[in-house]
Coordinates of C-alpha atoms (C1' of nucleotides) in Angstrom, one line a residue:
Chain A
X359 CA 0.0 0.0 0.0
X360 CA 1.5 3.7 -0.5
X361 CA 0.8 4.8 2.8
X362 CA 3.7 2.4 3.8
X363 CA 6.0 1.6 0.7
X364 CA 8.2 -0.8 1.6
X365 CA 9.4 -0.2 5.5
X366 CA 9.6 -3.3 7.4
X367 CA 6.5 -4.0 9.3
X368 CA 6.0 -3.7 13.0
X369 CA 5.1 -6.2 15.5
X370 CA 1.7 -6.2 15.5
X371 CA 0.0 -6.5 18.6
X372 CA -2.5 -8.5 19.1
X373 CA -2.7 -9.3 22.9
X374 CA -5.2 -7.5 24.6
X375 CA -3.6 -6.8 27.8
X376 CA -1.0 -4.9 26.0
X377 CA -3.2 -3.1 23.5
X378 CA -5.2 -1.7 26.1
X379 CA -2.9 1.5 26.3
X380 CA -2.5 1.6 22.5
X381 CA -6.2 2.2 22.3
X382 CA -6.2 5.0 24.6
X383 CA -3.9 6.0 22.2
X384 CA -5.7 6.0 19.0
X385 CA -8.1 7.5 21.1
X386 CA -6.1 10.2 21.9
X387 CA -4.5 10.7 18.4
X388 CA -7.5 11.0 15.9
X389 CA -7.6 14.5 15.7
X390 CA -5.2 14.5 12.4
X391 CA -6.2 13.8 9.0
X392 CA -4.1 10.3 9.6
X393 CA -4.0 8.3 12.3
X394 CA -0.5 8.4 14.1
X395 CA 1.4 5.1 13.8
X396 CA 1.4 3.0 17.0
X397 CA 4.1 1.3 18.3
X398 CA 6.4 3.0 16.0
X399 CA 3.7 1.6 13.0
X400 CA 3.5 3.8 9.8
X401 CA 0.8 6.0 10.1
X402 CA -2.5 5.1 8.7
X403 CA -3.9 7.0 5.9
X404 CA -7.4 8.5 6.0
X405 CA -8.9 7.9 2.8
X406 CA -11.9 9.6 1.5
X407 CA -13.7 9.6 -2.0
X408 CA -16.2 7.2 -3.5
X409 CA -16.8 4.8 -6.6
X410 CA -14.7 2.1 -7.5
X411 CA -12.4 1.2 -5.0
X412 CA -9.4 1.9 -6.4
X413 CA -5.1 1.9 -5.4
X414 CA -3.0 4.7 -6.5
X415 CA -0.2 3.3 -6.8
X416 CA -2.1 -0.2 -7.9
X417 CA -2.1 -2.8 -5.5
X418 CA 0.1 -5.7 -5.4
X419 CA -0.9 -8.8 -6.0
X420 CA -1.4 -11.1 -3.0
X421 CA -1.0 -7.7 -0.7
X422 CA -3.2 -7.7 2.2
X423 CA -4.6 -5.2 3.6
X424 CA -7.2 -4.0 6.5
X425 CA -10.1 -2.0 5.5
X426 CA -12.7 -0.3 7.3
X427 CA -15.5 2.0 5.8
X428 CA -18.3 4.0 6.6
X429 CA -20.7 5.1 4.1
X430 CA -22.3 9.2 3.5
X431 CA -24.6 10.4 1.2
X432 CA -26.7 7.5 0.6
X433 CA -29.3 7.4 -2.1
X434 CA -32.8 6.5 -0.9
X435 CA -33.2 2.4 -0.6
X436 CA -29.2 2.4 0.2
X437 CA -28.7 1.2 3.7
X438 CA -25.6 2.3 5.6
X439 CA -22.7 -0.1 5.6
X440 CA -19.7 0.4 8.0
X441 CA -17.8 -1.8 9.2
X442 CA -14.3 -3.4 9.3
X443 CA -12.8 -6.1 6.8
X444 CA -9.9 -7.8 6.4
X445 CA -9.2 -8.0 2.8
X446 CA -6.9 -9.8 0.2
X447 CA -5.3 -8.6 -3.3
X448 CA -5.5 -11.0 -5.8
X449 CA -5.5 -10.5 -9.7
X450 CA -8.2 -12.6 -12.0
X451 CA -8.5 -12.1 -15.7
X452 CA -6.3 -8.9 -15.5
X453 CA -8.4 -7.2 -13.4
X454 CA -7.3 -6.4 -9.6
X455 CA -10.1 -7.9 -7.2
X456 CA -11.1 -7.2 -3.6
X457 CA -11.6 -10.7 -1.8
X458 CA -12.9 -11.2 1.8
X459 CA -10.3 -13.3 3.6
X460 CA -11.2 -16.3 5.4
X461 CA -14.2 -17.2 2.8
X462 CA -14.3 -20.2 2.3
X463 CA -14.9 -19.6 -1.5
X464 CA -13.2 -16.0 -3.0
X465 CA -16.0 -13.8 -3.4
X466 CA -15.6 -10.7 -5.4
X467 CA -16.1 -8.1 -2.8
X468 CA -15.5 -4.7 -4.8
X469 CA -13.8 -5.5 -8.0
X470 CA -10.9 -2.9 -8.3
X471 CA -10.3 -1.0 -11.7
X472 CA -7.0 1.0 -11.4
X473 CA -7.0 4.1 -13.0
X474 CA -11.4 3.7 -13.4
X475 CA -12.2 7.1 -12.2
X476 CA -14.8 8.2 -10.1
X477 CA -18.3 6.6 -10.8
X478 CA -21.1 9.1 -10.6
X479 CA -24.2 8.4 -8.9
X480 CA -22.3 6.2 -6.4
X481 CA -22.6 6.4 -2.7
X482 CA -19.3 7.8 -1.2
X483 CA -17.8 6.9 1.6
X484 CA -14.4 7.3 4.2
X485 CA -12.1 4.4 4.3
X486 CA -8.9 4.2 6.4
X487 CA -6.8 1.4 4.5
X488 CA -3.9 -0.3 6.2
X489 CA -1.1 -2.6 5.2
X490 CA -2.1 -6.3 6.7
X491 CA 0.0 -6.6 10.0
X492 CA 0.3 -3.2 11.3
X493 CA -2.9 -3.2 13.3
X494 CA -5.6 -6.0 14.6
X495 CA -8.7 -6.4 13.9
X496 CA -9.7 -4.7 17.1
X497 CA -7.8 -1.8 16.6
X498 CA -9.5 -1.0 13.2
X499 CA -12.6 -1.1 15.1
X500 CA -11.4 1.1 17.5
X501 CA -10.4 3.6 14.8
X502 CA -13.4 3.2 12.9
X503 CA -15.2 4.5 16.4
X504 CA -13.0 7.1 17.1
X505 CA -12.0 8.5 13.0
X506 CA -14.5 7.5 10.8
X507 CA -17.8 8.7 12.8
X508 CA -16.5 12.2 13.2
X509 CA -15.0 12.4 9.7
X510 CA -18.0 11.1 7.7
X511 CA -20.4 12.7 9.9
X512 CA -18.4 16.8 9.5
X513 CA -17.9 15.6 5.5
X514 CA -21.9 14.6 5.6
X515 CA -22.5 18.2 6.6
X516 CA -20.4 19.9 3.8
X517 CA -22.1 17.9 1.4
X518 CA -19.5 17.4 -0.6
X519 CA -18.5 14.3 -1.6
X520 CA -17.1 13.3 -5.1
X521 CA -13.5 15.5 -5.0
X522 CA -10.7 12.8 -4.9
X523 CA -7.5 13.5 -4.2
X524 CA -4.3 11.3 -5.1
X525 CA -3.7 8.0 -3.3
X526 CA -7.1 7.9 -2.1
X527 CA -9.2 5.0 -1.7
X528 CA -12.7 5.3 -3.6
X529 CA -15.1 2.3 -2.2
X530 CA -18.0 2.0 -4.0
X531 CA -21.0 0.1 -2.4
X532 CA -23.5 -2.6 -3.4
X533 CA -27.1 -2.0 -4.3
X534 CA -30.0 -2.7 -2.5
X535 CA -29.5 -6.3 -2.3
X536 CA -28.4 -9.1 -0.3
X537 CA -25.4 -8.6 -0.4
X538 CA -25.9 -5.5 1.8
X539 CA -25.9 -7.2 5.0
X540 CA -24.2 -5.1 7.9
X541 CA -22.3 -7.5 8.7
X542 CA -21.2 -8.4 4.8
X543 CA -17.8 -6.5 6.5
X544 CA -17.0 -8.9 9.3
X545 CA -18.7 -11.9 8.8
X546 CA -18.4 -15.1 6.3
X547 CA -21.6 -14.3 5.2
X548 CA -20.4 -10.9 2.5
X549 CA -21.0 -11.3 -0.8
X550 CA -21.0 -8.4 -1.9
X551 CA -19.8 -7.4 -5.1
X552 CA -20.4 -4.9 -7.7
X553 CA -20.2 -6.0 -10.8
X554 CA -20.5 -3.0 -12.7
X555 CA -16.7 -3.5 -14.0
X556 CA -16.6 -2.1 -17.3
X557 CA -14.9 -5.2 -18.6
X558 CA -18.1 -7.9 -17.9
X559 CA -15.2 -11.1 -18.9
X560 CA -13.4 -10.3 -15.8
X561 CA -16.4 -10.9 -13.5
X562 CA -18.0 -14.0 -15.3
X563 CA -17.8 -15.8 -11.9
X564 CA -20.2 -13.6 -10.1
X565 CA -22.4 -15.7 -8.7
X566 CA -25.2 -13.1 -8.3
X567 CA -25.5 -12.1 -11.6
X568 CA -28.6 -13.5 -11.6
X569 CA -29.9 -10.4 -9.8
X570 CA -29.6 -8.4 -13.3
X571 CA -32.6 -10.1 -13.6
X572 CA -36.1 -7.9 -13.7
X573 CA -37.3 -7.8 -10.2
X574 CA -40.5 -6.8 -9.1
X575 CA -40.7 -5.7 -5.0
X576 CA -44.0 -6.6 -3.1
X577 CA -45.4 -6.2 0.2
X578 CA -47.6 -7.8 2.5
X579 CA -50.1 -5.1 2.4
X580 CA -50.4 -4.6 -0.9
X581 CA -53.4 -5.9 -2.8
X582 CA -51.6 -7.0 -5.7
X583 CA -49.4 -9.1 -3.8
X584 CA -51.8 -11.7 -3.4
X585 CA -52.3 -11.3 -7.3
X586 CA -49.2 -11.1 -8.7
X587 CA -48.7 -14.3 -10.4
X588 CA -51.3 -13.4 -12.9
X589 CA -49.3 -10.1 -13.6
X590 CA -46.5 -11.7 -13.5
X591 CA -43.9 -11.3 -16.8
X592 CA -42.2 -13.6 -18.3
X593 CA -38.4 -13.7 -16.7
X594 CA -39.4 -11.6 -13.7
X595 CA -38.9 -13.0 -10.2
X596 CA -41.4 -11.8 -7.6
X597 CA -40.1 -11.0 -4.1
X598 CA -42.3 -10.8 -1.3
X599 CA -41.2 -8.5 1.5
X600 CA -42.1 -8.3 5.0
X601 CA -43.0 -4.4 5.9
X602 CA -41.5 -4.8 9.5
X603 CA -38.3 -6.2 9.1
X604 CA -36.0 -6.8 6.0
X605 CA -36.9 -10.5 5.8
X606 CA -37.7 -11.5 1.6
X607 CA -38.9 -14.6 -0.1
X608 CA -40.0 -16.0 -3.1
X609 CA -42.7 -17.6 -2.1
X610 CA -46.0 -15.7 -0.4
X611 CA -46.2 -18.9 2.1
X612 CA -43.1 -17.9 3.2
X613 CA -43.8 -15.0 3.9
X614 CA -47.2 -15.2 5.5
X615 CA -45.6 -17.4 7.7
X616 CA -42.6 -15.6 8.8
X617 CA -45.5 -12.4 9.4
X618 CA -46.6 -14.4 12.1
X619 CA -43.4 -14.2 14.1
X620 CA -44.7 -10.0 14.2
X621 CA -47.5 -10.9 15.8
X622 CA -48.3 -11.8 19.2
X623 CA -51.1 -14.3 18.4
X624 CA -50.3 -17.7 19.7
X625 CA -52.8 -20.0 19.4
X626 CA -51.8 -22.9 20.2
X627 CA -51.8 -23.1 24.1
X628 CA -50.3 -25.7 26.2
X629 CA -52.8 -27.8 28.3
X630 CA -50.2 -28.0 30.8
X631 CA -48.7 -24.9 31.9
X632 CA -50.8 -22.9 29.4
X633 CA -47.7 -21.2 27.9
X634 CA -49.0 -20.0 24.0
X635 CA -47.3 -21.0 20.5
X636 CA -47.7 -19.7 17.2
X637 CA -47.8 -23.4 15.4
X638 CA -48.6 -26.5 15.9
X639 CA -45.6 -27.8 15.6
X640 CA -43.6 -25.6 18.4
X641 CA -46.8 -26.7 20.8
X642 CA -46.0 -30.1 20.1
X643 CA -42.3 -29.7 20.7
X644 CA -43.2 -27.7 23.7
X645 CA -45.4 -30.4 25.2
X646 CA -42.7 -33.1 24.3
X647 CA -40.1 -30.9 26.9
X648 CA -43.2 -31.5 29.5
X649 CA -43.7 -35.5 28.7
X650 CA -39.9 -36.2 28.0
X651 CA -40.9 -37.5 24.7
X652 CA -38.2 -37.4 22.5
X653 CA -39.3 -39.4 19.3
X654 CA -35.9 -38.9 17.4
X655 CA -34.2 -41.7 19.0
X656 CA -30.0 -42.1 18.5
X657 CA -29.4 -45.8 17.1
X658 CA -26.0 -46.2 17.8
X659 CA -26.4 -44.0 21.4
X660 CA -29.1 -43.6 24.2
X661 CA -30.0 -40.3 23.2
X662 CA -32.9 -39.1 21.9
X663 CA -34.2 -35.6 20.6
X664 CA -37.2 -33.5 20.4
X665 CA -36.4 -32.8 16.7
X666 CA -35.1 -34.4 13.8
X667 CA -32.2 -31.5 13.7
X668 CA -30.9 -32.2 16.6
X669 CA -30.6 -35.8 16.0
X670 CA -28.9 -35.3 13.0
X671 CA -26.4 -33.0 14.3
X672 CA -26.1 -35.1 17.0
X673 CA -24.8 -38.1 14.9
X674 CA -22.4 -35.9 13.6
X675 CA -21.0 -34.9 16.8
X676 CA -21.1 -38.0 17.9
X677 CA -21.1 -41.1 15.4
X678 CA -20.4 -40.0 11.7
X679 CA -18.0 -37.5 12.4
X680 CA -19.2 -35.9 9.7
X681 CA -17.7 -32.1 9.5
X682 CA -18.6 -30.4 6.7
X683 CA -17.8 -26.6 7.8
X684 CA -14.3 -26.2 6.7
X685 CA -11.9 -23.4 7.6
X686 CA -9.9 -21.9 4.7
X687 CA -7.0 -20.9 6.6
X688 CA -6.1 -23.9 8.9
X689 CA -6.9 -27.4 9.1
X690 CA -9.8 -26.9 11.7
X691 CA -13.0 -27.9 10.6
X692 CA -16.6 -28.4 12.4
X693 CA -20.0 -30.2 12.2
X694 CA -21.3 -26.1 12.5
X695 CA -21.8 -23.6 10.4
X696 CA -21.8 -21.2 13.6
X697 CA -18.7 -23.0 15.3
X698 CA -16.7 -21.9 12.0
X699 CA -17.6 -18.4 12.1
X700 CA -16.3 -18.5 15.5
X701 CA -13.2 -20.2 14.6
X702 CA -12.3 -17.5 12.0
X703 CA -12.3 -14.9 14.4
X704 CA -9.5 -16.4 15.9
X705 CA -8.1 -15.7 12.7
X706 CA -9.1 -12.1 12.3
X707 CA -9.1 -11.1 15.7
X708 CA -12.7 -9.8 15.4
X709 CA -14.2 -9.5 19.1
X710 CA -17.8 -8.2 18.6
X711 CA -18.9 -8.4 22.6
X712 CA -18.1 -5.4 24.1
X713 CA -17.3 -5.1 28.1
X714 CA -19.1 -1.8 29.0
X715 CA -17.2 -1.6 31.7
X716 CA -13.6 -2.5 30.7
X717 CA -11.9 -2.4 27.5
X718 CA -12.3 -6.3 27.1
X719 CA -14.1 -7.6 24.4
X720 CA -14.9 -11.2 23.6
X721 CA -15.1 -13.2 20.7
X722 CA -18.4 -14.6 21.8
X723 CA -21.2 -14.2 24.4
X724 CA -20.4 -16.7 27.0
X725 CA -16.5 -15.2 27.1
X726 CA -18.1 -11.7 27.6
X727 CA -20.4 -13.2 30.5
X728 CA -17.4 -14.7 31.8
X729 CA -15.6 -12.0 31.7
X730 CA -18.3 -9.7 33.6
X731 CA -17.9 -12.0 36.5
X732 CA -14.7 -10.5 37.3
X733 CA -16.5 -7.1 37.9
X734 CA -19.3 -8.5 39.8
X735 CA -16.7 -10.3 42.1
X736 CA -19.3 -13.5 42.1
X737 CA -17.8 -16.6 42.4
X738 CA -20.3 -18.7 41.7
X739 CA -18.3 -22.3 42.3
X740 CA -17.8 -23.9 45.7
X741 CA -15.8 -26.6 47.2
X742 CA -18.2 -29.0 48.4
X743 CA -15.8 -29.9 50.8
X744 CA -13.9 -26.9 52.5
X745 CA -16.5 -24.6 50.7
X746 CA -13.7 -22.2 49.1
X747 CA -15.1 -20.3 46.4
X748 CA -14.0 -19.8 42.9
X749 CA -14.9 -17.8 39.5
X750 CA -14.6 -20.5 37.1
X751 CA -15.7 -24.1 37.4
X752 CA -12.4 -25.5 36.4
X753 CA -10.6 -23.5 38.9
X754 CA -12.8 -25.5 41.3
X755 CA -11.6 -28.6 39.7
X756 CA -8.3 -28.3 40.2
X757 CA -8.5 -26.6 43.6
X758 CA -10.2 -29.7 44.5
X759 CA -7.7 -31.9 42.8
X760 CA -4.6 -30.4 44.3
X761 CA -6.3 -29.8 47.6
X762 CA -8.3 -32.9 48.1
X763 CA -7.1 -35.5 45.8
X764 CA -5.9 -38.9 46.4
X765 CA -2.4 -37.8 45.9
X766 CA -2.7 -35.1 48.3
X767 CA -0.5 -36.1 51.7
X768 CA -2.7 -37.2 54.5
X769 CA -2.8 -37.0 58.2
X770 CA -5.0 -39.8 60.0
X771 CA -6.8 -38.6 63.5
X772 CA -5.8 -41.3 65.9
X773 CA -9.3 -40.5 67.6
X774 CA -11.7 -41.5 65.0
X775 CA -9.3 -42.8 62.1
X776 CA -10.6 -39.9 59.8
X777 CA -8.5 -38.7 57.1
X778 CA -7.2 -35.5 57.3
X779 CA -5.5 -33.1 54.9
X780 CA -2.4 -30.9 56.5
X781 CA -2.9 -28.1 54.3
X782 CA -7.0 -27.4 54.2
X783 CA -7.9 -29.3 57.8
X784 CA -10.9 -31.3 56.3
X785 CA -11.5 -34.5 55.5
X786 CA -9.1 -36.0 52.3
X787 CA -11.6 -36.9 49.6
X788 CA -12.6 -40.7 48.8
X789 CA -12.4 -42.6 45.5
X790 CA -16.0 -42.2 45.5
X791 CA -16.8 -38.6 46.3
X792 CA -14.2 -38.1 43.5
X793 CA -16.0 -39.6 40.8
X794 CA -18.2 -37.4 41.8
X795 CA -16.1 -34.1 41.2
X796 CA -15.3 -36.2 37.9
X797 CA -18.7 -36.9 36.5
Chain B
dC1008 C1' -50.6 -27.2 5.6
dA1009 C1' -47.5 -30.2 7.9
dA1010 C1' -43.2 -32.3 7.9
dC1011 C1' -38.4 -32.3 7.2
dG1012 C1' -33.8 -30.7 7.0
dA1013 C1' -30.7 -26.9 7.1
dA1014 C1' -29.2 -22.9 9.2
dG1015 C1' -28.6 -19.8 12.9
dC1016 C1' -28.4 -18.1 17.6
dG1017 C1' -27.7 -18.9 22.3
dC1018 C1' -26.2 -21.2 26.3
dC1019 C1' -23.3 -24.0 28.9
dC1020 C1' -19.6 -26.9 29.5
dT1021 C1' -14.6 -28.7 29.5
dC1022 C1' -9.8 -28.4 28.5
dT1023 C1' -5.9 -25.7 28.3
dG1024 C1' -2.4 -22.3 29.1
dC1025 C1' -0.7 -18.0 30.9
dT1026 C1' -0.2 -14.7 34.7
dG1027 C1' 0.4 -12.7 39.1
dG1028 C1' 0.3 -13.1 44.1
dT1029 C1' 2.0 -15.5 48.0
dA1030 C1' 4.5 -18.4 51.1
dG1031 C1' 8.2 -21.2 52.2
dA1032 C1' 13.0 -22.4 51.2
dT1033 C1' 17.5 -20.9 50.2
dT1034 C1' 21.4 -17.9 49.9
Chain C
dA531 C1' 17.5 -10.2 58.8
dA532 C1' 17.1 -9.2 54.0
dA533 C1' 17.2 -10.6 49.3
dT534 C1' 16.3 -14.0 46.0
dC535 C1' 14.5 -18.2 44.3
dT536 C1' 10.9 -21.5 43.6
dA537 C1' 6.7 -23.9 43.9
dC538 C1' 2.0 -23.5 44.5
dC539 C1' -2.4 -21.9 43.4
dA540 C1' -6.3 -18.9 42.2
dG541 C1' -7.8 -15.9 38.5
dC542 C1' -8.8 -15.4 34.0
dA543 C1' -9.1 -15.8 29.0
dG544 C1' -8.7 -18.7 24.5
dA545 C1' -10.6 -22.3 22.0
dG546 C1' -13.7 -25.7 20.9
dG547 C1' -17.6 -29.4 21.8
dG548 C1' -22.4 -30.3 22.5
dC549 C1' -27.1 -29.4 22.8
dG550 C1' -31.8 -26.5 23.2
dC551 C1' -34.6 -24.0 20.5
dT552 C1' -36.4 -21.2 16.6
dT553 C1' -36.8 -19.8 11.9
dC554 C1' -36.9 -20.6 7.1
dG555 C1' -36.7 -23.1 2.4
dT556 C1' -38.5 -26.9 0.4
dT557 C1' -41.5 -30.6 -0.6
dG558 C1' -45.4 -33.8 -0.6

DNA sequence: CAACGAAGCGCCCTCTGCTGGTAGATT
DNA sequence: AAATCTACCAGCAGAGGGCGCTTCGTTG
């Protein structure tokens, strides 16, 4: 990237404990048009323009880079996109492209025309582009929070958004699609792409070209929507949209179904602790946590489920082995869809839970309820036999391992021929009582 | 319309490793 | 007696496994 030619690339750093002061930093620091370098880092160049996204000088190929973006001057329909992604260089049919990293199949994200110009008509936006290595994940998001809001937000109010100035970074967005996600930034699920290169050979591959397709919108309310196949032209797909939330499908069923998750009518009441459900179905699964009855029975196992799902998943866990969710980066691979998107952000260094009372943030929600534990002081594990708290249930373990274990040196009272430990003064813990601990 | 399977979110759990405080041993 | 070393242990976070439950696309 130009911002950093070719000086040798500080230790990035990635620990949290240690970037807590660097963050103050950034904090501290985003007055300037750049962000000062941390660490001794290259500074980070502020970036502002719009259209094509775009490298003066080009970008290498196989040169990684962080990039985080927040959109102004939308056009009405556009939905804001900001966020922070890690992206990769590469070259395909002679054209520069923007892939996400860690997708499992490249996706065209932005495809990169050097020298394209600004597009008219395009929604601009602020990007902050930085060499891969010079800052996490985290940091970017931190950056984003602290120099993009204020940037875009002052530029939103000049109005005045198409000047473009060299080396800048001009990002332009997706339509009103799918592929406008929020999260099309950060998680596996982006696909967005443009498209709109002017040579169409380099972007055969795009999988959604099928959106140039004619599309006709409709809504619940609208009369016609229950008519529309009648009006319906040959070639044009009919999407049925939900008013209250962004939900679309193809088929009305679909949608009139998903409308009832809006409501509040459930009526379908259990006879048992009269507890309402939209379906029939989620009464019947209901009733079955009541009963015990779990018709999905395990053949190789004991276990048995509620739903057919959850048996099948669980002979994937459990019997077949079967994992189908590969990562991209690393050998690691899981029977989840969701247990790979976690996995990744081990590899970005993405941490979406915010501590709102720290600087800690977790990769998921049971880390970040973890975490809050330390504030509360709660320790919510005791010693059932010397009653010594703890914060985390395998501290406990181990306390009672090391303190109460088999192995543990013993003192036996002459009086009543009870075992006694030196160290805690209670009684040493039995074979049995530790299968206990163990099970 | 119901059933099924896939997908997603959430929750809880275990295992693991690092860190810092502390107490006892050693110099 | 003071300084240093060392082992122990609680605290805490990273990573991943497993399951409960709901929603949605598809199909009969």
């Amino acid at each position: 990237m130009a911002a950093f030619g070719g000086s040798a690339l500080p230790e990035p750093f990635t620990k949290i404990k240690g970037a807590e002061r660097t963050w103050d930093r950034v904090r501290e620091d985003n007055g300037g048009p750049d962000v000062e370098g941390l660490n001794g880092a290259p500074p980070a160049k502020v970036l502002e323009g719009g259209g094509n996204l775009e490298f003066s000088p080009p970008a290498v190929q196989g040169e990684k880079h962080l990039i985080m973006l927040q959109t102004v001057h939308l056009k009405e329909g556009e939905e804001e996109l900001q966020g922070v992604s890690q992206l990769n260089i590469q070259q395909q049919n002679g054209v520069h492209m923007v892939v996400q990293r860690g997708a499992s199949v490249l996706q065209p994200l932005v495809v990169v025309q050097e020298g394209a110009g600004v597009q008219q008509n395009m929604p601009t936006g602020v990007a902050i582009s930085i060499q891969d290595g010079v800052y996490t994940f985290h940091d970017m998001e931190v950056m984003q929070i602290n120099v993009l809001q204020e940037k875009v937000w002052a530029k939103d109010e000049e109005n005045k958004s198409t000047d473009k100035s060299p080396g800048m970074l001009l990002i332009k967005l997706p339509p009103n699609e799918e592929g406008r996600e929020k999260d099309s930034f950060t998680g596996e699920k982006a696909k967005i792409s443009s498209c709109k290169a002017k040579d169409d050979t380099s972007v055969s591959h795009c999988e959604h070209k099928k959106h140039e397709e004619p599309v006709l919108i409709k809504n619940t309310d609208a009369p016609e929507a229950q008519t529309n196949t009648q009006h319906r032209r040959k070639g044009e797909k009919v999407i049925f949209h939900c008013d209250l939330c962004t939900f679309t499908s193809l088929r009305m069923s679909s949608l009139h179904r998903h409308t009832k998750t809006h409501s509040d009518e459930k009526p379908h009441v259990c006879h048992i602790c009269l507890k309402a459900f939209r379906t029939v179905t989620l009464l019947r699964n209901h009733v079955n946590t009541h009963t015990g009855t779990r018709p999905y029975k395990c053949c190789d196992c004991e276990m048995a489920f509620v739903t057919s799902g959850e048996l099948a998943r669980h002979r994937r866990y459990k019997h077949t082995l079967e994992k189908p969710f590969k990562c991209s980066m690393c050998k690691y691979s899981s029977v989840e869809a969701s247990k790979l998107k976690r996995h990744i952000r081990s590899h970005t260094g993405e941490r979406p839970y915010n501590c709102y009372l720290c600087s800690y943030a977790s990769k998921d929600t049971y880390k970040l309820k973890r975490h809050m534990v330390t504030h509360s002081g709660e320790k919510p594990y005791q010693c059932y036999i010397c009653q010594a708290r703890f914060t985390q249930s395998g501290t406990m373990k181990i306390h009672i391992l090391q303190k109460h274990g088999e192995n543990v040196p013993r003192y036996q009272c002459p009086q009543c021929n009870t075992f006694i430990n030196p160290f805690s003064g209670v009684p040493v813990v039995t074979k049995k009582s530790r299968s206990q601990i163990l099970c």
